[in-house]
Coordinates of C-alpha atoms and ligand atoms in Angstrom, one line a residue:
M241 CA -10.6 89.6 21.3
R242 CA -14.0 90.5 22.1
T243 CA -15.9 87.2 22.7
T244 CA -18.8 88.3 24.9
K245 CA -22.0 87.9 21.9
S246 CA -20.0 84.2 21.4
H247 CA -19.9 83.7 24.4
S248 CA -23.4 84.6 25.5
L249 CA -24.9 83.1 22.2
F250 CA -22.9 80.0 23.5
K251 CA -24.8 79.8 26.6
I252 CA -28.0 80.0 25.1
A253 CA -27.1 77.2 22.5
Q254 CA -26.1 75.1 25.7
V255 CA -29.9 75.0 26.4
A256 CA -31.6 74.2 23.5
I257 CA -28.9 71.4 21.9
P258 CA -26.6 69.2 23.6
G259 CA -23.4 71.1 24.2
G260 CA -24.3 73.9 22.2
V261 CA -23.5 72.9 19.3
N262 CA -24.2 70.4 16.5
S263 CA -20.7 68.4 16.0
P264 CA -19.1 67.6 18.9
V265 CA -15.4 69.1 17.9
R266 CA -17.0 72.5 17.1
A267 CA -17.6 73.2 20.9
F268 CA -13.4 73.7 21.5
R269 CA -13.3 70.4 23.9
S270 CA -10.0 69.6 22.8
V271 CA -8.1 73.2 22.7
G272 CA -10.2 75.3 26.1
G273 CA -12.4 77.8 25.8
D274 CA -15.7 78.8 24.4
P275 CA -16.3 78.5 20.3
I276 CA -16.8 81.2 18.3
F277 CA -19.8 81.5 16.8
I278 CA -19.8 82.8 12.8
K279 CA -21.5 85.2 11.3
T280 CA -20.7 85.5 7.9
A281 CA -17.5 83.9 5.5
K282 CA -16.4 85.0 2.4
G283 CA -12.6 83.6 0.5
A284 CA -10.5 82.3 2.7
Q285 CA -12.4 84.7 5.5
I286 CA -14.3 83.8 8.3
E287 CA -16.1 86.6 10.7
D288 CA -17.5 86.3 14.0
V289 CA -20.6 87.7 15.7
D290 CA -17.8 89.9 17.9
G291 CA -17.2 91.6 14.9
N292 CA -13.7 89.2 15.0
S293 CA -12.3 88.5 11.6
F294 CA -10.0 85.5 10.8
I295 CA -8.0 83.8 8.2
D296 CA -9.5 80.4 7.8
Y297 CA -7.5 77.1 7.5
V298 CA -10.7 75.1 8.6
L299 CA -12.5 75.4 5.4
S300 CA -15.5 74.0 7.1
W301 CA -13.2 70.7 7.9
G302 CA -12.8 70.0 4.1
P303 CA -16.0 71.3 1.6
M304 CA -14.7 74.7 1.6
I305 CA -11.7 74.0 -1.4
L306 CA -12.5 77.4 -2.9
G307 CA -13.1 79.2 -0.4
H308 CA -17.0 80.8 1.0
A309 CA -19.4 81.7 -0.7
H310 CA -17.8 81.5 -4.2
P311 CA -19.9 83.5 -6.7
N312 CA -20.4 80.6 -9.3
V313 CA -21.6 78.5 -6.7
L314 CA -23.5 80.9 -5.2
K315 CA -25.5 81.6 -8.1
A316 CA -25.4 77.8 -9.3
I317 CA -27.1 77.6 -5.7
I318 CA -29.5 80.1 -6.4
K319 CA -30.3 79.1 -10.3
A320 CA -30.9 75.5 -8.7
A321 CA -33.6 76.2 -5.8
K322 CA -35.5 78.7 -8.1
K323 CA -36.6 75.5 -9.5
G324 CA -37.6 74.0 -6.5
T325 CA -35.7 72.3 -3.4
S326 CA -35.9 68.2 -3.3
Y327 CA -38.0 66.4 -5.7
G328 CA -38.1 63.3 -4.2
A329 CA -37.5 62.1 -8.1
P330 CA -34.9 61.9 -10.1
C331 CA -33.5 65.0 -11.9
Q332 CA -30.9 65.1 -14.7
A333 CA -28.1 66.9 -12.8
E334 CA -27.3 63.9 -10.3
T335 CA -26.7 61.9 -13.4
E336 CA -24.7 64.5 -14.2
L337 CA -22.5 65.1 -10.8
A338 CA -22.2 61.4 -10.8
R339 CA -20.8 60.6 -14.4
L340 CA -18.5 63.5 -13.4
I341 CA -17.4 61.8 -10.3
V342 CA -17.7 58.5 -12.4
Q343 CA -14.9 60.2 -15.6
A344 CA -12.5 61.6 -12.2
V345 CA -12.7 58.5 -9.3
P346 CA -10.7 55.8 -11.4
S347 CA -12.0 53.1 -8.9
I348 CA -16.0 54.2 -9.8
D349 CA -18.0 52.9 -12.0
Q350 CA -20.7 53.9 -10.6
V351 CA -22.0 56.0 -7.4
R352 CA -24.7 56.5 -5.2
L353 CA -25.5 60.1 -3.7
V354 CA -25.9 60.2 -0.3
N355 CA -26.6 62.9 2.5
S356 CA -23.2 62.7 4.6
G357 CA -19.9 61.2 4.5
T358 CA -21.3 59.0 8.0
E359 CA -23.6 57.4 5.4
A360 CA -21.9 56.8 2.5
V361 CA -19.2 54.6 4.5
M362 CA -21.9 52.6 6.6
S363 CA -23.4 51.6 3.4
A364 CA -20.2 50.9 1.6
I365 CA -19.6 48.8 4.2
R366 CA -23.1 47.1 3.9
V367 CA -22.3 46.6 0.5
A368 CA -18.9 44.9 0.3
R369 CA -20.2 42.6 3.8
A370 CA -23.2 41.8 1.6
Y371 CA -20.6 41.3 -1.7
T372 CA -18.4 38.6 0.2
K373 CA -20.9 37.4 2.5
R374 CA -18.5 38.2 5.4
D375 CA -19.3 39.7 8.5
S376 CA -16.2 41.7 9.8
I377 CA -14.4 44.2 8.8
L378 CA -11.0 46.7 9.4
K379 CA -10.5 49.7 10.6
F380 CA -7.1 51.6 11.4
D381 CA -6.5 53.0 15.1
G382 CA -6.8 56.9 14.3
C383 CA -9.1 57.1 11.3
Y384 CA -12.4 58.1 11.8
H385 CA -15.1 57.0 9.2
G386 CA -18.2 58.8 10.9
H387 CA -20.3 57.6 13.1
A388 CA -21.8 54.8 12.2
D389 CA -22.3 51.6 15.4
H390 CA -19.9 49.5 13.9
L391 CA -17.1 52.3 12.9
L392 CA -16.7 53.8 16.6
V393 CA -14.3 51.4 17.4
K394 CA -11.3 51.0 19.1
A395 CA -8.4 48.9 19.8
G396 CA -9.0 46.3 22.5
S397 CA -5.5 45.8 24.5
G398 CA -2.8 44.4 22.3
I399 CA -1.6 46.3 19.0
A400 CA -4.3 44.4 16.4
T401 CA -6.8 43.1 17.9
L402 CA -11.2 42.9 18.1
G403 CA -12.6 46.4 18.3
I404 CA -14.1 47.5 21.6
P405 CA -16.7 50.2 21.6
D406 CA -15.2 53.3 21.5
T407 CA -18.1 55.0 22.7
P408 CA -21.5 53.8 24.8
G409 CA -23.8 53.2 23.2
V410 CA -22.1 50.2 21.0
P411 CA -23.1 47.3 20.9
N412 CA -20.1 45.0 22.5
A413 CA -21.8 42.3 19.5
F414 CA -21.3 45.3 16.7
A415 CA -17.8 46.2 17.7
R416 CA -16.2 42.3 18.0
Q417 CA -16.8 42.8 13.9
T418 CA -14.2 45.6 13.5
L419 CA -10.8 44.5 13.8
T420 CA -8.7 47.8 14.4
A421 CA -4.7 47.6 13.2
P422 CA -2.2 50.4 13.4
F423 CA -2.0 52.8 10.5
N424 CA 1.2 52.2 8.4
D425 CA 1.7 49.4 10.4
I426 CA 1.9 46.1 7.4
K427 CA 3.8 43.5 10.2
A428 CA 0.8 43.6 12.9
T429 CA -2.2 44.3 10.2
E430 CA -1.1 41.3 8.2
K431 CA -0.9 39.3 11.3
L432 CA -4.5 40.3 11.8
I433 CA -5.8 39.8 8.7
H434 CA -3.9 35.9 8.0
K435 CA -6.0 35.5 11.4
H436 CA -9.4 36.6 10.3
A437 CA -9.2 36.6 6.2
Q438 CA -11.9 33.9 5.6
N439 CA -14.4 36.1 7.7
L440 CA -13.3 39.6 6.1
A441 CA -15.5 41.7 4.2
A442 CA -13.6 44.4 3.7
I443 CA -10.7 46.6 4.8
I444 CA -11.6 50.8 5.6
V445 CA -8.8 52.8 5.0
E446 CA -8.8 56.9 5.4
P447 CA -5.5 56.9 2.2
V448 CA -4.5 59.9 3.9
A449 CA -5.1 60.0 7.5
G450 CA -7.1 63.3 8.4
N451 CA -8.2 62.3 11.7
M452 CA -5.4 62.1 13.4
G453 CA -4.0 64.9 12.6
V454 CA -2.5 64.7 8.9
V455 CA -0.4 61.5 8.3
P456 CA 0.5 60.3 5.1
P457 CA 1.2 56.7 3.7
L458 CA 4.3 55.2 4.2
N459 CA 5.3 54.4 0.7
E460 CA 4.5 50.7 0.5
F461 CA 1.6 50.7 2.7
L462 CA -1.2 51.0 0.1
P463 CA 0.4 48.8 -2.3
W464 CA 0.3 46.7 0.3
L465 CA -3.3 47.0 1.3
R466 CA -4.5 46.4 -2.5
R467 CA -2.3 43.5 -2.8
I468 CA -3.5 41.7 0.3
T469 CA -7.1 42.3 -0.1
Q470 CA -7.0 41.1 -3.5
K471 CA -5.1 38.0 -2.5
Y472 CA -8.4 37.1 0.2
E473 CA -10.5 38.5 -2.1
I474 CA -11.7 41.2 0.8
V475 CA -13.0 44.3 -0.8
L476 CA -10.4 47.6 -0.3
I477 CA -12.2 50.6 0.4
F478 CA -11.1 54.1 0.6
D479 CA -12.3 56.6 2.9
E480 CA -12.1 60.2 0.7
V481 CA -14.5 61.8 2.3
I482 CA -11.3 64.3 3.3
T483 CA -8.9 63.4 0.1
G484 CA -11.5 63.3 -2.3
F485 CA -10.8 66.5 -4.9
R486 CA -8.8 67.5 -2.4
V487 CA -5.1 65.8 -2.4
N488 CA -6.1 66.0 -6.3
F489 CA -8.6 65.7 -8.4
G490 CA -8.9 62.3 -9.0
G491 CA -8.2 61.6 -4.7
A492 CA -5.9 59.7 -3.5
Q493 CA -6.5 56.8 -5.0
A494 CA -5.0 59.1 -8.1
R495 CA -2.0 60.7 -6.5
Y496 CA -0.4 57.8 -5.3
K497 CA -2.3 55.2 -8.3
V498 CA -3.1 52.7 -5.9
V499 CA -7.5 51.6 -7.2
P500 CA -9.4 50.6 -4.3
D501 CA -12.8 48.6 -4.8
M502 CA -15.0 51.0 -3.2
T503 CA -14.5 54.8 -2.6
C504 CA -16.4 57.1 -0.3
L505 CA -16.8 60.7 -0.8
G506 CA -18.5 63.7 1.0
K507 CA -17.4 67.4 1.2
I508 CA -16.0 69.2 -1.1
I509 CA -18.2 67.3 -4.2
G510 CA -21.2 69.2 -2.2
G511 CA -19.7 72.3 -2.8
G512 CA -21.1 73.0 1.1
L513 CA -24.1 71.7 0.8
P514 CA -24.8 68.1 2.8
I515 CA -23.8 66.0 0.8
G516 CA -21.8 61.7 0.9
A517 CA -21.3 59.6 -2.1
Y518 CA -19.9 55.6 -2.3
G519 CA -18.6 54.0 -5.6
G520 CA -16.9 51.6 -6.8
R521 CA -16.6 48.2 -9.4
R522 CA -20.2 48.4 -10.6
D523 CA -20.2 44.2 -9.9
I524 CA -20.1 45.2 -6.8
M525 CA -22.5 48.6 -6.7
Q526 CA -25.0 46.4 -8.8
M527 CA -25.8 44.9 -5.7
I528 CA -27.3 48.4 -4.7
A529 CA -30.9 48.0 -4.3
P530 CA -33.6 48.8 -6.6
A531 CA -30.6 47.5 -9.3
G532 CA -29.7 44.3 -6.2
P533 CA -30.9 43.1 -3.0
V534 CA -28.6 45.0 -0.5
Y535 CA -31.3 48.2 0.3
Q536 CA -30.1 52.2 1.1
A537 CA -32.6 54.4 0.7
G538 CA -32.2 58.7 1.4
T539 CA -35.3 61.0 1.4
L540 CA -32.9 63.9 0.1
S541 CA -30.1 61.9 -1.7
G542 CA -29.1 63.8 -5.1
N543 CA -30.7 66.7 -3.8
P544 CA -30.8 69.1 -6.5
V545 CA -29.4 72.3 -4.9
A546 CA -26.6 70.7 -3.2
V547 CA -25.8 68.7 -6.2
A548 CA -25.7 72.4 -7.8
A549 CA -23.0 73.8 -5.5
G550 CA -21.4 69.7 -5.8
L551 CA -21.2 70.3 -9.5
E552 CA -19.6 74.0 -9.8
T553 CA -17.3 73.6 -7.4
L554 CA -15.8 70.3 -9.1
R555 CA -16.1 72.6 -12.5
Q556 CA -13.8 74.9 -11.1
L557 CA -11.4 72.4 -9.9
K558 CA -11.0 71.1 -13.6
T559 CA -9.9 74.0 -14.3
P560 CA -5.9 73.6 -15.2
G561 CA -3.9 74.8 -13.0
V562 CA -5.7 74.9 -9.7
Y563 CA -4.1 72.0 -8.4
K564 CA -0.6 73.1 -8.7
E565 CA -1.4 76.7 -7.5
L566 CA -3.0 74.9 -4.6
E567 CA 0.7 73.2 -4.0
R568 CA 2.3 76.1 -4.0
K569 CA 0.4 78.0 -1.8
S570 CA 0.7 74.6 0.3
Q571 CA 4.1 74.5 0.1
M572 CA 4.9 77.9 0.9
I573 CA 2.8 77.9 4.5
A574 CA 4.2 74.7 5.4
E575 CA 8.0 76.0 4.9
G576 CA 7.3 78.9 6.5
L577 CA 5.4 77.4 9.8
G578 CA 8.6 75.1 9.9
E579 CA 11.5 78.0 9.4
A580 CA 9.4 79.7 12.1
A581 CA 9.1 76.8 15.0
R582 CA 12.9 76.7 14.4
Q583 CA 13.8 79.8 14.6
A584 CA 12.0 79.2 18.4
K585 CA 13.6 76.2 18.1
I586 CA 10.0 74.6 19.2
P587 CA 10.3 70.5 17.9
Y588 CA 7.7 70.9 15.2
Y589 CA 6.6 67.4 13.1
Q590 CA 5.5 68.6 9.5
T591 CA 3.3 66.6 7.6
R592 CA 1.7 67.2 4.0
V593 CA -0.1 66.4 1.1
G594 CA -0.9 68.5 -1.1
S595 CA -3.7 71.2 0.6
M596 CA -3.7 69.2 3.7
L597 CA -1.4 69.8 6.7
G598 CA -0.5 69.2 9.6
G599 CA 2.2 70.0 12.6
F600 CA 2.4 67.7 15.4
F601 CA 4.1 69.6 18.9
T602 CA 6.8 66.5 19.1
E603 CA 10.3 65.5 17.9
S604 CA 9.6 61.9 16.8
P605 CA 8.0 61.4 13.7
V606 CA 4.5 61.0 13.5
N607 CA 2.8 57.6 11.7
D608 CA 0.3 56.6 13.3
F609 CA -2.4 58.0 15.6
A610 CA 0.4 56.1 18.9
S611 CA 3.1 58.7 17.9
A612 CA 0.1 61.5 17.1
K613 CA -0.8 61.2 20.4
K614 CA 2.9 61.1 22.1
S615 CA 2.7 65.0 20.6
D616 CA 2.7 67.7 22.5
T617 CA -1.5 68.7 23.0
A618 CA -1.5 71.0 25.6
R619 CA 1.0 73.1 23.2
Y620 CA -1.2 72.8 20.4
A621 CA -4.3 74.3 22.8
K622 CA -1.9 77.3 23.6
F623 CA -0.9 77.2 19.5
F624 CA -4.0 77.4 18.4
H625 CA -5.5 80.2 20.9
G626 CA -2.6 82.3 20.4
M627 CA -3.3 82.6 16.6
L628 CA -7.2 82.8 17.3
K629 CA -6.3 85.9 19.2
K630 CA -4.6 87.4 16.4
G631 CA -6.7 86.3 13.1
V632 CA -6.1 83.2 12.5
Y633 CA -8.0 79.8 13.1
L634 CA -6.9 76.7 12.9
A635 CA -8.4 73.4 13.8
P636 CA -9.3 73.1 17.5
S637 CA -8.2 70.4 18.0
Q638 CA -4.9 68.5 17.5
F639 CA -6.0 65.7 15.4
E640 CA -7.6 67.3 12.3
A641 CA -6.0 69.0 9.2
M642 CA -5.0 72.5 8.2
L643 CA -6.1 72.8 4.8
L644 CA -6.0 76.1 2.3
S645 CA -8.3 77.0 -0.5
T646 CA -7.8 78.7 -3.6
A647 CA -9.3 82.4 -1.8
H648 CA -6.2 81.7 0.4
S649 CA -4.2 84.5 -1.1
D650 CA 0.4 84.6 -1.0
A651 CA -0.4 88.0 1.0
K652 CA -3.1 85.5 3.8
I653 CA -0.2 83.4 4.0
K654 CA 2.4 85.9 4.0
H655 CA 0.1 87.1 7.2
T656 CA -0.4 84.2 8.7
I657 CA 3.2 83.0 8.8
S658 CA 4.8 85.9 10.6
V659 CA 1.6 85.4 12.8
A660 CA 2.9 82.5 13.7
Q661 CA 6.0 83.3 14.2
Q662 CA 5.1 85.8 16.7
V663 CA 3.0 83.3 18.4
F664 CA 5.8 80.5 18.7
K665 CA 7.8 82.9 20.0
I666 CA 5.0 83.2 22.8
I667 CA 4.3 79.3 23.5
K668 CA 7.9 78.4 24.1
G669 CA 8.5 79.1 27.7
Ligands
KE4_1311 P1 -19.6 64.0 8.2 O1 -20.6 62.2 8.5 O2 -19.5 64.0 9.1 O3 -20.1 64.2 6.2 O4 -18.7 62.6 7.5 C1 -17.7 61.3 8.4 C2 -16.6 61.6 7.8 C3 -16.4 60.0 7.0 N1 -14.8 59.9 7.0 C4 -13.7 61.0 7.1 C5 -12.5 60.6 6.7 C6 -14.3 62.4 7.3 O5 -12.8 63.2 7.7 C7 -15.4 62.5 8.1 C8 -16.3 63.4 9.2 N2 -14.7 64.5 9.3 C9 -15.2 65.5 10.6 C10 -13.4 66.1 10.7 N3 -12.3 65.9 10.5 C11 -15.9 66.1 10.1 C12 -16.0 67.2 11.6 C13 -17.4 66.7 12.4 O6 -17.2 66.1 13.2 O7 -17.7 68.1 13.0

């Protein structure tokens, strides 16, 4: 596989951009080697600057559920852009997207549009703190909620504790307000909540974890979280930046029938353009300026071009049968990969929720970050590069999701499976 042009572009990029990328995971640090530079993308295919073409299972980390450069989405973007790209004043399309989200997502009575998932989460937590007049929050190890200071926190010593900074630059004082517990661990979480409930403003969770690899909630976990947060009047926030409109048109909350108090969205609702959103119960959302006292703002919030792309994407997703078809294709590829690993006698623990798939090179079950980290990430790196060389682009990290789009044809899926059969055999050694 020729990578000359990507290699030279990466060297140049590293002079002007820290690490040569605008988001760390793109740099291939977890799997080794240099990132490929993309020249163009269409449907399920991406092409790099050296002319290599790949079936894409990253889909820009989620937004491209209809595949790249969907003709209707492009048309909507061009039509909107011709009317101006940003007004800094309200426009009808923002209300249309807001109303579509309100209608689709069970927990959302009102929604505020912002520019990224990070901004959505950061703002939702501020509102929850104002609403409850409490300062602490609780998150789960291995769940990622964007890069706001108080969320870049990892578990301290012991399994469920006060957070410690997970990166330089986050003051200890911020981290101490963030409690951490193991995902899916009711016992450890309950202990922590009982101890800190009086000062807990919110518990934030990815209802299906997508940032430790894909780890579904164990049966009782989400319903239990809903009950205990109601009992202590803690705001339950579902971070559905990945799962929103991915695992169901109403998100994971519709799939699992557990309704949080607030929901954060991003990715798919912008159809590939910058967007985020947070919404929830009307009494909470009425706290937000200018309706209420909690300040939050954004120059490009509700941007008409991003909103047009999001509206068209959600309209396409509303078409009957879309999720059923995504489910069928996702099941096909999951079964194919599982069979390929079995044939090669490679331990491969698979997870899947709708078109969000995970695969860990380990024999034991993966239900939280600690067990995910026990998987053989070196073998994942070999799998990643083996697949890449044969034209399949997976996430350049074990701790991400494999995603499908409506543009992934059966033929592409069958091709991916046959490539995996070869690669599993190669990495067997
Ligand atoms: P952004 O600020 O990147 O739009 O969203 C942050 C975020 C919030 N919540 C969840 C559950 C998320 O997964 C994300 C961002 N996802 C990562 C990939 N898992 C984005 C990729 C990247 O960081 O480059």
